[in-house]
Amino acid sequence: MKPAKIYDVRAGNPDYHNLLSPDKTFIFWNESALSDVTPGEIVFFVNRGEKEALYTVATPVTCTAVRNKLTMLKEFDYENGTYAGTEGDEFRQYEVQQVANIPSGWKWQKPLRQVAIANLWSEEGDNTGRLERISDLQALFIDGPAFDALEGYNMHVEAIKMPVNQTSVQMKLISPVKRKEGLKQPQNRIPVKPTVIPFEHPYRKLLMALRTKPFVLLGGISGSGKSWTVRKLAYMTCSDPVLRTGNSPGNFEMIRVRPDWHEPDDLLGYAITHNGILRYHSTNLLRFLVKAWQYPDVPFFLCLDEMNLAQTEHYFSDFLSVLETVRVHEGKRIYDPFINAQELAHYSYEDHTFWRQLGLSEDNVLQQHFLENGISMPANLFVVGTVNMDETTRTISTRVLDRTMTIEVKMKSLQEKLVEETEKWKYPPTYEVAEWLMAPPLDRFVAFQNHPHIGMLISKHLERLYFILEDTKFALGYRMLHQTLVYCFLHYEGTKADLPADWLYTCLDEVIAMKILVRIAGDTDTCHLLLERLLPEMAHFPVCQQKYNVCSRFLKMLVILLTGSKCIYYLLNMSTLVW
């Protein structure tokens, strides 16, 4: 039987997009990675990060690549296109016969560990892992040539020895694999459509911001519905029925910030010695964080209410630092631990109530995970802080604003509020939003390679803003560019079907308001000149232009009232008037 293989494309591998043709009719791959593949051999490329699988056949076509000294990629030209890989000198072409979407929740029954390649056919006796992987692929390719090919390989192989003329001869008994009783046949299965967030979705901006950065600030006057909004998202995404038993969704926790908080211990807990015994004082936040680890497929929402009642940098600095350690591994965000493994082993050994405090007294698997890796922020946790804008609260520093997305929650008109129905706090019949939030993080590099025209438009608009702000204390770093690309590409790749014509300007308008305008603070002279320079760049951005107009009127009023003196003000603290 003809050889066949699986190639598991690991998360974050840019070669997949750089070597796949725009129309997905063929893909090139590094010969050294698939060294023993010959023309005519079948290879299934499975990319869980992009939720896509390809059924391909190797062709005789190979191309020699040369390293580009600018990009450091190995590049070659083929049919008026340029293709590139991170490594390799020779690249073989594979003709794509069929493409399948990978639904959320799909995973290998027998994962491919360090090696990304596995054979679909073995004549060395039955291979349980091989048959399980064939079954996994048939769950993706439910019909067509790929399914037919997989059926051909779905054979039980048994090696036996038979005596023939006093000689032991190795024989192979091959028989079809029996399907389990009650298992639905492939033709009855319905392909799962990828979840999208419509552009007119009432929580689109917040959802996109959370996928861009899992730490968002909601600003507005007291009573405008900031914490209400976070609770609403928790109801919309509480997909596990076990978490839907109480008066509030189990994936929601509100931590009310106190004005006397001065240390990170107020959030994450601390160790104390009592009667010569070391004990760890856990907090509601730490327990909720551990609970999120127990339900990895459900989005969890931590609402830090009234964050600016206390000085944010004093109690939130450790949490903020850990948020900045984020990286992507196997399609999920991972972070450095809040409590490292060594400290955890010490606490759990000294304090026999430690695991019980965290609700893990009977969860030996998660205990062991924490003892090996420490307690870190889970990939399914989203942090939303609420910020009240009045004279009793403190200013949010630029350090915090740089590391979050800030959204203003506006009050509805009184007429709208009068006719609005009372919120019934019901769970939805389906949980598409939860599925969308738990999708792998978008790779901005891959998205830019796929849609360079959009990336260049974004870059063009941001370059002018970078230039205006570069010699000021509000200069922008790379973080702003990266988050803008992700925010815009999430819209393009996730809501492409119903995007309005001016969608890109709308997204840029929102990002500039969330990331740039909220940072501008200072005296009247400094801000007035800077805002005058920014005005021409607001022509396509109505939200930013409106904020500019309000601020400009406010500045003129200050100049009239306080002529000859400096007036220090902070735009974030006055967002109800300004931003």
XYZ file of C-alpha atoms in Angstrom, residues 268 311 354 432 439 466 528 555:
8
model
C -2.766 37.566 45.416
C -3.146 53.940 43.576
C -3.154 25.126 51.548
C -20.791 30.897 20.093
C -9.958 30.460 19.767
C 4.059 58.106 15.620
C -3.289 72.453 23.107
C -9.111 73.969 26.902
